[in-house]
Short mmCIF file of C-alpha atoms in Angstrom, two decimals:
data_model
loop_
_atom_site.label_atom_id
_atom_site.label_comp_id
_atom_site.label_asym_id
_atom_site.label_seq_id
_atom_site.Cartn_x
_atom_site.Cartn_y
_atom_site.Cartn_z
CA MET A 1 -55.21 -6.16 -23.21
CA SER A 2 -52.66 -8.93 -23.94
CA GLY A 3 -55.38 -11.80 -24.37
CA GLY A 4 -57.27 -10.26 -21.43
CA ALA A 5 -54.47 -11.08 -18.66
CA LYS A 6 -54.73 -10.26 -15.18
CA ALA A 7 -52.22 -10.33 -12.14
CA LEU A 8 -53.21 -10.04 -8.84
CA ILE A 9 -49.95 -8.48 -6.95
CA VAL A 10 -49.33 -9.82 -3.50
CA ALA A 11 -46.98 -8.09 -1.70
CA SER A 12 -45.72 -8.11 2.28
CA TRP A 13 -44.26 -4.16 3.63
CA GLY A 14 -42.57 -3.42 6.87
CA ASN A 15 -42.25 0.30 7.38
CA PRO A 16 -42.71 2.10 4.60
CA GLY A 17 -40.78 5.30 5.96
CA GLU A 18 -37.50 3.73 5.39
CA TRP A 19 -37.87 3.45 1.50
CA ARG A 20 -35.48 4.76 0.00
CA PRO A 21 -36.08 5.56 -4.18
CA ALA A 22 -34.80 3.33 -6.61
CA VAL A 23 -34.59 2.73 -10.01
CA TYR A 24 -36.78 -0.48 -10.51
CA ARG A 25 -36.04 -2.58 -13.59
CA LEU A 26 -37.87 -4.94 -15.15
CA SER A 27 -36.10 -7.31 -17.97
CA LEU A 28 -37.87 -9.88 -20.32
CA ASP A 29 -34.57 -12.12 -19.94
CA ASP A 30 -34.91 -11.93 -16.14
CA VAL A 31 -38.54 -13.29 -15.84
CA ALA A 32 -38.23 -17.10 -14.93
CA HIS A 33 -42.28 -17.92 -15.43
CA ARG A 34 -42.26 -18.73 -18.99
CA GLY A 35 -46.26 -17.72 -19.21
CA LEU A 36 -45.94 -14.22 -17.48
CA ARG A 37 -42.74 -13.82 -19.53
CA ARG A 38 -44.83 -14.38 -22.65
CA VAL A 39 -47.56 -12.41 -21.81
CA VAL A 40 -45.39 -9.35 -20.93
CA GLU A 41 -43.16 -9.43 -23.92
CA SER A 42 -46.30 -9.62 -26.19
CA GLY A 43 -47.64 -6.78 -24.82
CA LEU A 44 -44.36 -4.57 -25.15
CA GLN A 45 -43.89 -5.70 -29.00
CA GLY A 46 -42.35 -2.92 -31.17
CA ARG A 47 -40.07 -1.54 -28.34
CA GLU A 48 -36.49 -1.69 -29.34
CA ARG A 49 -35.38 -2.66 -25.42
CA ARG A 50 -35.88 -5.78 -23.64
CA GLU A 51 -36.74 -4.00 -20.15
CA VAL A 52 -38.80 -1.20 -18.96
CA GLU A 53 -37.69 0.94 -15.98
CA CYS A 54 -39.68 3.07 -13.18
CA GLU A 55 -38.11 4.95 -10.00
CA SER A 56 -40.16 5.40 -7.03
CA LYS A 57 -39.64 4.72 -3.64
CA CYS A 58 -41.57 1.23 -3.74
CA SER A 59 -40.80 -2.13 -5.40
CA THR A 60 -44.92 -3.43 -5.52
CA LEU A 61 -45.70 -0.17 -6.95
CA ALA A 62 -43.40 -0.33 -9.68
CA LEU A 63 -43.47 -4.05 -10.61
CA ALA A 64 -47.66 -3.38 -10.79
CA SER A 65 -46.95 -0.26 -13.25
CA LEU A 66 -44.54 -2.25 -15.34
CA LEU A 67 -46.74 -4.67 -15.84
CA LYS A 68 -50.08 -2.59 -16.46
CA GLU A 69 -47.59 -0.92 -19.23
CA ALA A 70 -47.47 -4.33 -20.52
CA SER A 71 -50.96 -3.91 -20.74
CA VAL A 72 -51.52 -6.40 -17.72
CA ASP A 73 -54.27 -6.02 -15.69
CA VAL A 74 -53.82 -5.51 -12.45
CA GLU A 75 -55.07 -5.90 -8.40
CA VAL A 76 -53.04 -5.44 -5.59
CA LEU A 77 -53.05 -6.29 -2.02
CA VAL A 78 -51.09 -5.72 0.53
CA PHE A 79 -49.92 -6.91 3.72
CA GLY A 80 -48.82 -4.75 6.95
CA LEU A 81 -48.06 -5.43 10.50
CA ASP A 82 -49.99 -3.23 13.16
CA THR A 83 -46.64 -2.45 14.43
CA LEU A 84 -45.49 0.08 12.35
CA VAL A 85 -47.96 2.53 14.48
CA PRO A 86 -47.75 3.00 18.69
CA PRO A 87 -51.30 2.52 20.20
CA GLY A 88 -53.22 5.61 19.99
CA PRO A 89 -56.23 7.23 22.45
CA SER A 90 -58.38 5.62 19.50
CA GLY A 91 -57.30 2.16 20.66
CA ASP A 92 -57.97 0.67 16.93
CA LEU A 93 -54.44 0.12 16.24
CA ARG A 94 -54.90 -1.31 13.27
CA ARG A 95 -56.95 1.51 11.44
CA SER A 96 -54.60 3.53 12.75
CA ALA A 97 -51.80 1.61 10.98
CA GLU A 98 -53.97 0.61 7.82
CA GLU A 99 -54.48 4.92 7.50
CA SER A 100 -50.76 5.54 7.81
CA TYR A 101 -49.79 2.64 4.97
CA ARG A 102 -52.48 3.97 2.93
CA SER A 103 -51.01 7.64 3.33
CA HIS A 104 -47.62 6.19 2.06
CA ALA A 105 -49.04 4.65 -0.87
CA GLU A 106 -50.36 7.66 -2.29
CA LYS A 107 -47.38 10.18 -1.82
CA TYR A 108 -45.36 7.13 -3.40
CA THR A 109 -47.59 7.06 -5.73
CA GLN A 110 -47.76 10.48 -7.07
CA GLU A 111 -43.92 10.34 -6.49
CA CYS A 112 -43.22 7.85 -8.64
CA SER A 113 -42.37 7.88 -12.35
CA CYS A 114 -44.62 5.88 -13.92
CA CYS A 115 -47.08 4.83 -11.36
CA SER A 116 -49.96 7.34 -12.31
CA VAL A 117 -51.44 4.17 -14.60
CA LEU A 118 -52.09 2.75 -10.98
CA GLU A 119 -54.57 5.68 -10.19
CA LYS A 120 -58.15 5.47 -9.85
CA ASP A 121 -60.02 8.94 -8.97
CA GLY A 122 -56.65 10.45 -8.37
CA LYS A 123 -55.79 7.26 -5.58
CA PRO A 124 -53.75 4.45 -6.05
CA SER A 125 -55.84 1.18 -6.54
CA ILE A 126 -54.34 -0.53 -3.60
CA ARG A 127 -55.89 -3.07 -1.18
CA ILE A 128 -54.33 -3.05 2.32
CA VAL A 129 -54.68 -5.56 4.98
CA VAL A 130 -53.11 -4.69 8.80
CA THR A 131 -52.18 -8.07 10.53
CA PRO A 132 -51.16 -8.41 14.28
CA GLY A 133 -47.18 -8.25 14.51
CA LEU A 134 -44.90 -9.52 16.72
CA GLY A 135 -42.22 -8.33 18.81
CA VAL A 136 -41.40 -5.00 21.03
CA PHE A 137 -42.06 -1.90 18.90
CA HIS A 138 -42.83 1.69 20.49
CA GLY A 139 -42.35 0.53 24.28
CA TYR A 140 -45.13 -1.94 23.51
CA ALA A 141 -45.26 -5.88 23.19
CA TYR A 142 -47.09 -7.10 20.05
CA ARG A 143 -48.39 -10.40 20.37
CA GLY A 144 -49.38 -11.52 17.03
CA SER A 145 -48.32 -14.82 15.45
CA PRO A 146 -47.13 -16.11 11.95
CA VAL A 147 -50.01 -18.38 12.04
CA HIS A 148 -52.89 -15.70 12.44
CA ILE A 149 -51.04 -13.82 9.68
CA PHE A 150 -50.71 -16.68 7.54
CA ASN A 151 -54.90 -16.91 8.22
CA ILE A 152 -55.85 -13.68 7.24
CA ALA A 153 -53.46 -13.72 4.35
CA PHE A 154 -55.36 -17.15 2.89
CA SER A 155 -58.51 -16.13 3.27
CA ARG A 156 -58.11 -12.28 1.81
CA ILE A 157 -55.99 -13.79 -1.12
CA LEU A 158 -58.47 -17.00 -1.61
CA GLU A 159 -61.39 -14.07 -1.84
CA SER A 160 -59.27 -11.97 -4.30
CA VAL A 161 -58.23 -14.90 -6.77
CA GLU A 162 -62.04 -16.16 -6.34
CA ARG A 163 -63.53 -12.40 -7.30
CA PHE A 164 -60.73 -11.15 -9.26
CA GLU A 165 -59.97 -14.50 -11.41
CA PRO A 166 -56.18 -13.76 -12.54
CA THR A 167 -54.29 -15.19 -14.96
CA PHE A 168 -51.13 -14.78 -12.53
CA ILE A 169 -50.38 -14.32 -8.72
CA VAL A 170 -47.22 -12.51 -8.57
CA VAL A 171 -45.48 -11.88 -5.60
CA ASP A 172 -43.72 -9.15 -4.17
CA ILE A 173 -41.05 -10.18 -0.99
CA THR A 174 -39.21 -7.17 -1.66
CA HIS A 175 -40.43 -5.21 1.45
CA GLY A 176 -41.54 -7.83 3.88
CA VAL A 177 -40.45 -8.23 7.63
CA ASN A 178 -39.10 -12.15 7.87
CA TYR A 179 -41.83 -14.06 9.81
CA GLN A 180 -44.67 -12.15 8.00
CA MET A 181 -42.88 -12.48 4.43
CA THR A 182 -42.82 -16.50 4.96
CA ALA A 183 -46.08 -16.52 6.23
CA ILE A 184 -47.48 -15.06 3.48
CA LEU A 185 -45.91 -16.68 1.07
CA TYR A 186 -47.24 -19.62 2.35
CA ALA A 187 -50.30 -18.17 2.24
CA VAL A 188 -50.08 -17.39 -1.45
CA MET A 189 -49.21 -21.12 -2.13
CA ALA A 190 -51.85 -22.73 -0.24
CA ALA A 191 -54.41 -20.48 -2.15
CA ALA A 192 -53.41 -21.33 -5.57
CA ALA A 193 -53.11 -24.65 -4.67
CA LEU A 194 -56.38 -24.70 -3.82
CA GLU A 195 -57.30 -23.19 -6.79
CA GLY A 196 -55.51 -24.79 -9.09
CA MET A 197 -53.09 -22.16 -10.04
CA GLU A 198 -49.41 -24.03 -8.26
CA GLY A 199 -48.31 -23.24 -11.74
CA ARG A 200 -49.36 -20.08 -12.36
CA VAL A 201 -47.52 -18.25 -9.38
CA SER A 202 -44.39 -15.93 -10.06
CA ILE A 203 -42.64 -14.71 -7.08
CA PHE A 204 -39.86 -11.03 -7.02
CA ASN A 205 -37.79 -9.69 -5.15
CA SER A 206 -35.46 -6.61 -5.97
CA GLU A 207 -31.46 -6.42 -5.98
CA PRO A 208 -30.78 -5.19 -2.11
CA TYR A 209 -30.55 -1.54 -1.80
CA PRO A 210 -26.97 -0.20 -1.41
CA ARG A 211 -25.74 0.48 2.06
CA ARG A 212 -25.62 3.96 3.00
CA PRO A 213 -21.55 5.62 3.18
CA ARG A 214 -20.63 6.05 6.93
CA GLU A 215 -21.20 9.53 7.98
CA ARG A 216 -18.11 11.14 9.03
CA SER A 217 -18.23 13.30 12.08
CA SER A 218 -16.86 17.01 11.11
CA GLN A 219 -16.34 20.06 13.63
CA PRO A 220 -16.71 23.27 11.45
CA SER A 221 -14.63 26.25 12.13
CA SER A 222 -17.56 28.71 13.88
CA GLY A 223 -19.10 31.20 11.40
CA ALA A 224 -18.17 28.72 8.37
CA ALA A 225 -21.48 27.60 6.66
CA GLN A 226 -21.57 23.86 6.38
CA GLN A 227 -21.92 22.46 2.59
CA GLU A 228 -25.39 21.31 1.52
CA GLN A 229 -24.55 17.20 0.45
CA PRO A 230 -25.38 16.86 -3.02
CA PRO A 231 -28.41 14.69 -3.95
CA GLN A 232 -27.35 11.37 -4.46
CA GLU A 233 -28.64 9.54 -7.90
CA SER A 234 -31.04 6.65 -6.98
CA PRO A 235 -29.90 3.30 -7.40
CA GLY A 236 -30.86 0.88 -10.25
CA LEU A 237 -32.13 -2.50 -8.85
CA SER A 238 -33.41 -4.68 -10.91
CA LEU A 239 -37.09 -6.73 -10.04
CA LEU A 240 -35.46 -10.63 -9.95
CA ASP A 241 -37.86 -13.39 -10.70
CA VAL A 242 -37.02 -16.31 -8.09
CA THR A 243 -39.92 -18.44 -8.44
CA GLN A 244 -37.94 -21.51 -8.08
CA LEU A 245 -38.63 -21.25 -4.10
CA SER A 246 -42.29 -22.12 -4.99
CA GLY A 247 -40.57 -25.00 -7.36
CA ALA A 248 -38.79 -26.14 -4.25
CA LEU A 249 -42.40 -26.25 -2.43
CA SER A 250 -43.74 -28.38 -5.03
CA PHE A 251 -41.00 -30.83 -4.90
CA ALA A 252 -41.37 -31.13 -1.32
CA GLN A 253 -45.31 -31.40 -1.95
CA ALA A 254 -44.97 -34.13 -5.16
CA VAL A 255 -42.61 -36.41 -2.17
CA GLY A 256 -45.20 -36.08 -0.01
CA ASP A 257 -47.88 -37.42 -2.46
CA ALA A 258 -45.09 -40.22 -3.53
CA LEU A 259 -45.18 -41.67 -0.22
CA GLN A 260 -49.18 -41.27 -0.19
CA LEU A 261 -49.37 -43.21 -3.98
CA ARG A 262 -50.54 -39.87 -5.36
CA SER A 263 -48.82 -39.30 -8.84
CA ALA A 264 -50.14 -36.48 -10.51
CA ARG A 265 -48.09 -33.42 -8.92
CA LEU A 266 -45.17 -35.61 -9.38
CA SER A 267 -46.17 -36.24 -13.71
CA ARG A 268 -46.71 -32.46 -13.48
CA LEU A 269 -43.32 -31.56 -11.75
CA LEU A 270 -41.65 -33.60 -14.59
CA GLU A 271 -43.47 -32.35 -17.65
CA GLU A 272 -42.36 -28.67 -16.46
CA GLY A 273 -38.82 -29.56 -15.84
CA GLY A 274 -39.06 -29.07 -12.52
CA ALA A 275 -36.50 -31.95 -11.28
CA GLY A 276 -33.58 -30.69 -12.68
CA GLN A 277 -31.39 -32.11 -15.65
CA GLY A 278 -29.21 -35.67 -15.64
CA GLY A 279 -29.79 -37.96 -12.74
CA LEU A 280 -32.59 -36.62 -10.47
CA GLN A 281 -34.92 -36.25 -13.77
CA GLU A 282 -34.70 -39.98 -14.62
CA ALA A 283 -34.78 -40.78 -11.04
CA LEU A 284 -38.14 -39.05 -10.74
CA ARG A 285 -39.44 -40.46 -14.46
CA ARG A 286 -38.93 -44.04 -12.66
CA LEU A 287 -40.23 -42.50 -10.07
CA VAL A 288 -43.84 -41.78 -11.44
CA ASN A 289 -43.57 -44.94 -13.51
CA PHE A 290 -43.79 -46.67 -10.66
CA VAL A 291 -46.19 -44.98 -8.21
CA LYS A 292 -49.04 -44.93 -11.01
CA LEU A 293 -48.76 -48.99 -10.81
CA LEU A 294 -49.33 -48.71 -6.87
CA GLU A 295 -51.52 -46.38 -7.51
CA ASN A 296 -53.59 -48.17 -10.16
CA ALA A 297 -53.50 -51.56 -7.96
CA ALA A 298 -51.15 -52.85 -10.45
CA VAL A 299 -48.75 -54.29 -7.34
CA GLY A 300 -48.12 -57.54 -9.32
CA ILE A 301 -46.24 -56.72 -11.95
CA THR A 302 -44.00 -54.23 -9.80
CA PHE A 303 -42.21 -57.53 -8.23
CA PRO A 304 -39.21 -59.10 -9.74
CA GLY A 305 -39.49 -61.64 -12.36
CA ALA A 306 -42.58 -60.21 -13.63
CA VAL A 307 -43.61 -61.07 -17.08
CA SER A 308 -46.41 -59.04 -19.46
CA GLU A 309 -49.14 -61.54 -21.64
CA LYS A 310 -46.96 -62.04 -24.17
CA GLY A 311 -44.34 -63.57 -21.62
CA GLU A 312 -42.31 -60.41 -21.89
CA GLY A 313 -39.97 -59.25 -19.36
CA LEU A 314 -41.74 -55.47 -17.63
CA PRO A 315 -39.22 -52.69 -16.58
CA TYR A 316 -40.87 -51.64 -14.16
CA SER A 317 -40.10 -53.82 -11.29
CA ILE A 318 -39.52 -52.65 -7.68
CA CYS A 319 -35.59 -53.36 -8.37
CA SER A 320 -35.63 -51.53 -11.79
CA ALA A 321 -37.60 -48.49 -10.35
CA LEU A 322 -35.24 -47.56 -7.48
CA GLU A 323 -32.14 -48.46 -8.68
CA GLU A 324 -29.71 -45.40 -8.85
CA PRO A 325 -29.48 -44.24 -12.43
CA GLN A 326 -25.98 -44.39 -14.20
CA ARG A 327 -24.10 -41.34 -13.87
CA ARG A 328 -22.85 -40.28 -17.68
#
């Protein structure tokens, strides 16, 4: 293994029955998370190509397999919705939905071109958690809530992090349903913050699947056999690293910390280059210095005209900290 690196892959799934095959590509040049990129690059040393491919109906299985191929140990945690199946006579809606998700996972693993690395005792090593959905499906009203999904996801992710001790948390938001995907993404960030792993979260979303061509209505003449449509090739879709989504959340958290005179997140954001370039970075640098002074109760020296014990002027006055940096 490449330094014993481990990835907890967290995914949101909607309806697997609607997914179609694609050739998913993971390119090193597209991996934005520097730590994960180094690990994958190390695991793929000796290869001419800087990308790996996997044909599958499921981006999560493909992503897990490709990371496994790069010598990263993986564990997959999938969150589904109970809206997948109609209520049955057993009354255990979530168990029925879980069985359906598991059946699709096993089927897609067998059909996948590279997913055999995920099989354990003939079945994919995937943990599936079904959460309550929201909306009208199969003629029934499902009354779940995003908050309920968040609570379940947060506890399960936290349990997985503490047990598996991953190097990275990798999130796949390709197949999720809007509100479900958002709740799970927030749950990942909350669990990562609690475990001190904010900087080790990587988020992936595949390129959009091409739309199906409109079917032309045809009226075949009597006795004429309809010609079979030739099978279409699976489209190639890149697995895009959209980890900057978590960076936006980190920036919002850092601003909240600044209002409470805490500088740790601000400093980390500045060190990691999360503030961008130019004027914004310079403004953040000044803000960090200013907050650090207030954080350490050094209030007096922030006023205009404050001097050091040598009588030299200090550059950290309120005015200098808050003035707009000059444009270059």
